[in-house]
Amino acid sequence: MTEQLKFSMPTVFQLNKIEKVCFGKDAWTVNNLIGEFQNEFSQMFGEVADGTLVGYVCVRVMYEEAQICNIAVLPEYRRQGIATRLLAVVADFAATQGCERCELEVNTANTPTVELYKKCGYEIVGTRPNFYRRSKRFATRDAYTMVKKLT
Ligand SMILES: CC(C)(COP(=O)(O)OP(=O)(O)OC[C@H]1O[C@@H](n2cnc3c(N)ncnc32)[C@H](O)[C@@H]1OP(=O)(O)O)[C@@H](O)C(=O)NCCC(=O)NCCS
């Protein structure tokens, strides 16, 4: 089940667990996550299975654009369509907020995520060299900019 997440510390700790498992040393901290809940532009949607959060997506709605900041699914729940569902919910939400497009940056070496976005209707519109200050997970710090038009 996919739901819009509201702030609570148990939710923050579940998100932090997903972050640590999925991103290791690049994970968002508890404070980063609390900051997202406090950010008036930011919304998070989560997938609940077996009574706990198993995946989530964070999106910042900035006028005509929805910027996807993060998406992650616990390894044992992957390839079941959860991220696809989360992105569909984000696209619907962004459209209801009047956005014209969803946009994101993704590491050029993060093949699973690039393929996910392509499958969900996103196109590569550019490459940003050294976009990431650091990347412990990938050999490159370069990012693709990917866009999905909503209108
Ligand atoms: C990327 C991620 C969110 C995908 O989650 P998921 O729930 O497994 O994705 P889905 O099941 O919806 O997959 C949809 C499509 O994405 C592509 N895809 C997903 N994982 C893939 C992989 N390991 N290799 C190649 N393509 C992949 C496929 O096209 C897939 O469709 P298919 O299963 O019919 O072939 C997940 O792998 C993850 O959490 N990765 C680590 C975190 C991360 O790097 N996040 C992005 C940076 S913010």
PDB file of N, CA, C and O and ligand atoms in Angstrom, residues 18 22-23 56 68-75 77-86 105-107 110-117 119-120 132 137-138, ligand 1:
ATOM      1  N   ILE A  18      15.860   2.476   5.830  1.00  0.00           N
ATOM      2  CA  ILE A  18      15.889   2.276   4.369  1.00  0.00           C
ATOM      3  C   ILE A  18      17.103   2.997   3.781  1.00  0.00           C
ATOM      4  O   ILE A  18      17.832   2.451   2.947  1.00  0.00           O
ATOM      5  N   CYS A  22      20.120   1.179   1.808  1.00  0.00           N
ATOM      6  CA  CYS A  22      20.197   1.423   0.359  1.00  0.00           C
ATOM      7  C   CYS A  22      21.378   2.307  -0.042  1.00  0.00           C
ATOM      8  O   CYS A  22      21.879   2.194  -1.150  1.00  0.00           O
ATOM      9  N   PHE A  23      21.820   3.207   0.847  1.00  0.00           N
ATOM     10  CA  PHE A  23      22.840   4.182   0.439  1.00  0.00           C
ATOM     11  C   PHE A  23      24.115   4.130   1.275  1.00  0.00           C
ATOM     12  O   PHE A  23      25.070   4.866   0.978  1.00  0.00           O
ATOM     13  N   TYR A  56      10.443   4.287  -0.293  1.00  0.00           N
ATOM     14  CA  TYR A  56       9.876   5.635  -0.249  1.00  0.00           C
ATOM     15  C   TYR A  56      10.449   6.487  -1.357  1.00  0.00           C
ATOM     16  O   TYR A  56      11.478   6.158  -1.973  1.00  0.00           O
ATOM     17  N   ILE A  68      12.376  15.224  -8.079  1.00  0.00           N
ATOM     18  CA  ILE A  68      12.478  13.989  -7.292  1.00  0.00           C
ATOM     19  C   ILE A  68      13.866  13.932  -6.672  1.00  0.00           C
ATOM     20  O   ILE A  68      14.877  13.950  -7.377  1.00  0.00           O
ATOM     21  N   CYS A  69      13.912  13.895  -5.341  1.00  0.00           N
ATOM     22  CA  CYS A  69      15.195  13.983  -4.626  1.00  0.00           C
ATOM     23  C   CYS A  69      15.770  12.609  -4.312  1.00  0.00           C
ATOM     24  O   CYS A  69      16.987  12.462  -4.203  1.00  0.00           O
ATOM     25  N   ASN A  70      14.906  11.647  -4.087  1.00  0.00           N
ATOM     26  CA  ASN A  70      15.381  10.372  -3.587  1.00  0.00           C
ATOM     27  C   ASN A  70      14.317   9.316  -3.793  1.00  0.00           C
ATOM     28  O   ASN A  70      13.127   9.595  -3.595  1.00  0.00           O
ATOM     29  N   ILE A  71      14.768   8.106  -4.146  1.00  0.00           N
ATOM     30  CA  ILE A  71      13.838   6.972  -4.188  1.00  0.00           C
ATOM     31  C   ILE A  71      14.627   5.737  -3.770  1.00  0.00           C
ATOM     32  O   ILE A  71      15.782   5.568  -4.172  1.00  0.00           O
ATOM     33  N   ALA A  72      14.028   4.909  -2.935  1.00  0.00           N
ATOM     34  CA  ALA A  72      14.738   3.723  -2.456  1.00  0.00           C
ATOM     35  C   ALA A  72      13.743   2.655  -2.024  1.00  0.00           C
ATOM     36  O   ALA A  72      12.695   2.966  -1.456  1.00  0.00           O
ATOM     37  N   VAL A  73      14.109   1.417  -2.298  1.00  0.00           N
ATOM     38  CA  VAL A  73      13.296   0.261  -1.909  1.00  0.00           C
ATOM     39  C   VAL A  73      14.243  -0.753  -1.262  1.00  0.00           C
ATOM     40  O   VAL A  73      15.357  -0.998  -1.785  1.00  0.00           O
ATOM     41  N   LEU A  74      13.840  -1.325  -0.143  1.00  0.00           N
ATOM     42  CA  LEU A  74      14.694  -2.325   0.520  1.00  0.00           C
ATOM     43  C   LEU A  74      14.990  -3.473  -0.448  1.00  0.00           C
ATOM     44  O   LEU A  74      14.106  -3.899  -1.205  1.00  0.00           O
ATOM     45  N   PRO A  75      16.235  -4.000  -0.412  1.00  0.00           N
ATOM     46  CA  PRO A  75      16.644  -5.003  -1.409  1.00  0.00           C
ATOM     47  C   PRO A  75      15.681  -6.187  -1.545  1.00  0.00           C
ATOM     48  O   PRO A  75      15.403  -6.637  -2.656  1.00  0.00           O
ATOM     49  N   TYR A  77      12.610  -6.340  -1.330  1.00  0.00           N
ATOM     50  CA  TYR A  77      11.308  -5.990  -1.928  1.00  0.00           C
ATOM     51  C   TYR A  77      11.459  -5.462  -3.355  1.00  0.00           C
ATOM     52  O   TYR A  77      10.480  -4.978  -3.933  1.00  0.00           O
ATOM     53  N   ARG A  78      12.660  -5.521  -3.894  1.00  0.00           N
ATOM     54  CA  ARG A  78      12.881  -4.946  -5.237  1.00  0.00           C
ATOM     55  C   ARG A  78      12.325  -5.850  -6.344  1.00  0.00           C
ATOM     56  O   ARG A  78      12.062  -7.006  -6.139  1.00  0.00           O
ATOM     57  N   ARG A  79      12.184  -5.281  -7.520  1.00  0.00           N
ATOM     58  CA  ARG A  79      11.681  -5.937  -8.746  1.00  0.00           C
ATOM     59  C   ARG A  79      10.274  -6.474  -8.549  1.00  0.00           C
ATOM     60  O   ARG A  79       9.897  -7.494  -9.099  1.00  0.00           O
ATOM     61  N   GLN A  80       9.495  -5.771  -7.730  1.00  0.00           N
ATOM     62  CA  GLN A  80       8.077  -6.124  -7.551  1.00  0.00           C
ATOM     63  C   GLN A  80       7.193  -4.948  -7.963  1.00  0.00           C
ATOM     64  O   GLN A  80       6.002  -4.922  -7.643  1.00  0.00           O
ATOM     65  N   GLY A  81       7.786  -3.931  -8.593  1.00  0.00           N
ATOM     66  CA  GLY A  81       6.998  -2.798  -9.074  1.00  0.00           C
ATOM     67  C   GLY A  81       6.758  -1.701  -8.038  1.00  0.00           C
ATOM     68  O   GLY A  81       5.983  -0.774  -8.288  1.00  0.00           O
ATOM     69  N   ILE A  82       7.427  -1.777  -6.876  1.00  0.00           N
ATOM     70  CA  ILE A  82       7.158  -0.788  -5.816  1.00  0.00           C
ATOM     71  C   ILE A  82       7.620   0.613  -6.252  1.00  0.00           C
ATOM     72  O   ILE A  82       6.868   1.589  -6.138  1.00  0.00           O
ATOM     73  N   ALA A  83       8.837   0.734  -6.767  1.00  0.00           N
ATOM     74  CA  ALA A  83       9.329   2.063  -7.194  1.00  0.00           C
ATOM     75  C   ALA A  83       8.464   2.602  -8.333  1.00  0.00           C
ATOM     76  O   ALA A  83       8.175   3.807  -8.384  1.00  0.00           O
ATOM     77  N   THR A  84       8.034   1.739  -9.213  1.00  0.00           N
ATOM     78  CA  THR A  84       7.157   2.172 -10.313  1.00  0.00           C
ATOM     79  C   THR A  84       5.872   2.759  -9.745  1.00  0.00           C
ATOM     80  O   THR A  84       5.402   3.806 -10.203  1.00  0.00           O
ATOM     81  N   ARG A  85       5.313   2.090  -8.735  1.00  0.00           N
ATOM     82  CA  ARG A  85       4.079   2.603  -8.097  1.00  0.00           C
ATOM     83  C   ARG A  85       4.337   3.943  -7.419  1.00  0.00           C
ATOM     84  O   ARG A  85       3.532   4.869  -7.526  1.00  0.00           O
ATOM     85  N   LEU A  86       5.462   4.046  -6.718  1.00  0.00           N
ATOM     86  CA  LEU A  86       5.780   5.310  -6.022  1.00  0.00           C
ATOM     87  C   LEU A  86       5.912   6.452  -7.031  1.00  0.00           C
ATOM     88  O   LEU A  86       5.421   7.564  -6.792  1.00  0.00           O
ATOM     89  N   GLU A 105      17.995  14.268 -10.987  1.00  0.00           N
ATOM     90  CA  GLU A 105      19.354  13.903 -11.365  1.00  0.00           C
ATOM     91  C   GLU A 105      19.630  12.495 -10.838  1.00  0.00           C
ATOM     92  O   GLU A 105      19.180  12.153  -9.740  1.00  0.00           O
ATOM     93  N   VAL A 106      20.331  11.721 -11.631  1.00  0.00           N
ATOM     94  CA  VAL A 106      20.681  10.365 -11.208  1.00  0.00           C
ATOM     95  C   VAL A 106      22.103  10.081 -11.671  1.00  0.00           C
ATOM     96  O   VAL A 106      22.503  10.490 -12.775  1.00  0.00           O
ATOM     97  N   ASN A 107      22.865   9.390 -10.811  1.00  0.00           N
ATOM     98  CA  ASN A 107      24.240   9.047 -11.175  1.00  0.00           C
ATOM     99  C   ASN A 107      24.235   8.248 -12.486  1.00  0.00           C
ATOM    100  O   ASN A 107      23.456   7.306 -12.635  1.00  0.00           O
ATOM    101  N   ASN A 110      24.296   4.528 -12.173  1.00  0.00           N
ATOM    102  CA  ASN A 110      23.235   3.856 -11.411  1.00  0.00           C
ATOM    103  C   ASN A 110      22.220   3.260 -12.391  1.00  0.00           C
ATOM    104  O   ASN A 110      21.085   3.723 -12.535  1.00  0.00           O
ATOM    105  N   THR A 111      22.645   2.189 -13.069  1.00  0.00           N
ATOM    106  CA  THR A 111      21.853   1.606 -14.152  1.00  0.00           C
ATOM    107  C   THR A 111      20.437   1.198 -13.730  1.00  0.00           C
ATOM    108  O   THR A 111      19.476   1.491 -14.449  1.00  0.00           O
ATOM    109  N   PRO A 112      20.250   0.528 -12.571  1.00  0.00           N
ATOM    110  CA  PRO A 112      18.875   0.141 -12.204  1.00  0.00           C
ATOM    111  C   PRO A 112      17.944   1.349 -12.141  1.00  0.00           C
ATOM    112  O   PRO A 112      16.801   1.283 -12.604  1.00  0.00           O
ATOM    113  N   THR A 113      18.454   2.465 -11.579  1.00  0.00           N
ATOM    114  CA  THR A 113      17.593   3.641 -11.410  1.00  0.00           C
ATOM    115  C   THR A 113      17.352   4.337 -12.751  1.00  0.00           C
ATOM    116  O   THR A 113      16.233   4.780 -13.035  1.00  0.00           O
ATOM    117  N   VAL A 114      18.387   4.417 -13.577  1.00  0.00           N
ATOM    118  CA  VAL A 114      18.194   5.019 -14.914  1.00  0.00           C
ATOM    119  C   VAL A 114      17.145   4.212 -15.687  1.00  0.00           C
ATOM    120  O   VAL A 114      16.232   4.767 -16.306  1.00  0.00           O
ATOM    121  N   GLU A 115      17.245   2.879 -15.600  1.00  0.00           N
ATOM    122  CA  GLU A 115      16.276   2.021 -16.316  1.00  0.00           C
ATOM    123  C   GLU A 115      14.871   2.184 -15.737  1.00  0.00           C
ATOM    124  O   GLU A 115      13.883   2.200 -16.476  1.00  0.00           O
ATOM    125  N   LEU A 116      14.787   2.294 -14.405  1.00  0.00           N
ATOM    126  CA  LEU A 116      13.479   2.526 -13.763  1.00  0.00           C
ATOM    127  C   LEU A 116      12.835   3.790 -14.327  1.00  0.00           C
ATOM    128  O   LEU A 116      11.658   3.777 -14.733  1.00  0.00           O
ATOM    129  N   TYR A 117      13.603   4.868 -14.331  1.00  0.00           N
ATOM    130  CA  TYR A 117      13.024   6.138 -14.795  1.00  0.00           C
ATOM    131  C   TYR A 117      12.638   6.066 -16.274  1.00  0.00           C
ATOM    132  O   TYR A 117      11.572   6.571 -16.660  1.00  0.00           O
ATOM    133  N   LYS A 119      11.667   3.465 -17.875  1.00  0.00           N
ATOM    134  CA  LYS A 119      10.440   2.661 -17.969  1.00  0.00           C
ATOM    135  C   LYS A 119       9.219   3.474 -17.531  1.00  0.00           C
ATOM    136  O   LYS A 119       8.109   3.237 -18.001  1.00  0.00           O
ATOM    137  N   CYS A 120       9.444   4.440 -16.640  1.00  0.00           N
ATOM    138  CA  CYS A 120       8.337   5.264 -16.129  1.00  0.00           C
ATOM    139  C   CYS A 120       8.139   6.542 -16.954  1.00  0.00           C
ATOM    140  O   CYS A 120       7.431   7.456 -16.523  1.00  0.00           O
ATOM    141  N   TYR A 132      27.736  15.292  -8.290  1.00  0.00           N
ATOM    142  CA  TYR A 132      27.767  14.866  -6.880  1.00  0.00           C
ATOM    143  C   TYR A 132      29.097  15.260  -6.254  1.00  0.00           C
ATOM    144  O   TYR A 132      30.153  15.087  -6.871  1.00  0.00           O
ATOM    145  N   ARG A 137      29.276   5.003  -3.737  1.00  0.00           N
ATOM    146  CA  ARG A 137      28.666   3.805  -4.331  1.00  0.00           C
ATOM    147  C   ARG A 137      29.031   3.619  -5.794  1.00  0.00           C
ATOM    148  O   ARG A 137      28.952   2.517  -6.310  1.00  0.00           O
ATOM    149  N   PHE A 138      29.386   4.719  -6.478  1.00  0.00           N
ATOM    150  CA  PHE A 138      29.568   4.625  -7.927  1.00  0.00           C
ATOM    151  C   PHE A 138      30.932   5.159  -8.330  1.00  0.00           C
ATOM    152  O   PHE A 138      31.511   6.007  -7.647  1.00  0.00           O
TER     153      PHE A 138
HETATM  154  C1  LIG B   1      16.184   1.820  -8.113  1.00  0.00           C
HETATM  155  C2  LIG B   1      15.190   1.151  -7.156  1.00  0.00           C
HETATM  156  C3  LIG B   1      14.466   2.230  -6.353  1.00  0.00           C
HETATM  157  C4  LIG B   1      14.177   0.344  -7.998  1.00  0.00           C
HETATM  158  O1  LIG B   1      13.170  -0.159  -7.123  1.00  0.00           O
HETATM  159  P1  LIG B   1      12.226  -1.388  -7.516  1.00  0.00           P
HETATM  160  O2  LIG B   1      11.020  -1.363  -6.630  1.00  0.00           O
HETATM  161  O3  LIG B   1      13.034  -2.629  -7.558  1.00  0.00           O
HETATM  162  O4  LIG B   1      11.802  -1.005  -9.027  1.00  0.00           O
HETATM  163  P2  LIG B   1      10.638  -1.685  -9.891  1.00  0.00           P
HETATM  164  O5  LIG B   1      10.354  -3.061  -9.405  1.00  0.00           O
HETATM  165  O6  LIG B   1       9.492  -0.735  -9.947  1.00  0.00           O
HETATM  166  O7  LIG B   1      11.356  -1.783 -11.317  1.00  0.00           O
HETATM  167  C5  LIG B   1      10.857  -1.120 -12.473  1.00  0.00           C
HETATM  168  C6  LIG B   1      11.841  -1.258 -13.610  1.00  0.00           C
HETATM  169  O8  LIG B   1      13.078  -0.623 -13.310  1.00  0.00           O
HETATM  170  C7  LIG B   1      14.161  -1.330 -13.963  1.00  0.00           C
HETATM  171  N1  LIG B   1      15.041  -1.923 -12.956  1.00  0.00           N
HETATM  172  C8  LIG B   1      14.821  -2.010 -11.617  1.00  0.00           C
HETATM  173  N2  LIG B   1      15.889  -2.618 -11.020  1.00  0.00           N
HETATM  174  C9  LIG B   1      16.763  -2.908 -12.018  1.00  0.00           C
HETATM  175  C10 LIG B   1      18.055  -3.532 -12.040  1.00  0.00           C
HETATM  176  N3  LIG B   1      18.648  -3.995 -10.907  1.00  0.00           N
HETATM  177  N4  LIG B   1      18.691  -3.633 -13.226  1.00  0.00           N
HETATM  178  C11 LIG B   1      18.124  -3.182 -14.372  1.00  0.00           C
HETATM  179  N5  LIG B   1      16.882  -2.592 -14.411  1.00  0.00           N
HETATM  180  C12 LIG B   1      16.243  -2.460 -13.239  1.00  0.00           C
HETATM  181  C13 LIG B   1      13.495  -2.424 -14.784  1.00  0.00           C
HETATM  182  O9  LIG B   1      13.173  -1.875 -16.050  1.00  0.00           O
HETATM  183  C14 LIG B   1      12.225  -2.668 -13.964  1.00  0.00           C
HETATM  184  O10 LIG B   1      11.209  -3.290 -14.717  1.00  0.00           O
HETATM  185  P3  LIG B   1      11.150  -4.918 -14.780  1.00  0.00           P
HETATM  186  O11 LIG B   1      11.259  -5.432 -13.365  1.00  0.00           O
HETATM  187  O12 LIG B   1       9.812  -5.172 -15.409  1.00  0.00           O
HETATM  188  O13 LIG B   1      12.321  -5.331 -15.635  1.00  0.00           O
HETATM  189  C15 LIG B   1      15.944   0.161  -6.199  1.00  0.00           C
HETATM  190  O14 LIG B   1      16.770  -0.673  -6.971  1.00  0.00           O
HETATM  191  C16 LIG B   1      16.778   0.850  -5.143  1.00  0.00           C
HETATM  192  O15 LIG B   1      16.304   1.182  -4.059  1.00  0.00           O
HETATM  193  N6  LIG B   1      18.090   1.057  -5.431  1.00  0.00           N
HETATM  194  C17 LIG B   1      19.010   1.652  -4.445  1.00  0.00           C
HETATM  195  C18 LIG B   1      18.691   3.105  -4.170  1.00  0.00           C
HETATM  196  C19 LIG B   1      18.990   4.012  -5.345  1.00  0.00           C
HETATM  197  O16 LIG B   1      20.018   3.909  -6.033  1.00  0.00           O
HETATM  198  N7  LIG B   1      18.074   4.970  -5.556  1.00  0.00           N
HETATM  199  C20 LIG B   1      18.201   5.968  -6.628  1.00  0.00           C
HETATM  200  C21 LIG B   1      19.046   7.105  -6.285  1.00  0.00           C
HETATM  201  S1  LIG B   1      18.145   8.363  -5.465  1.00  0.00           S
END
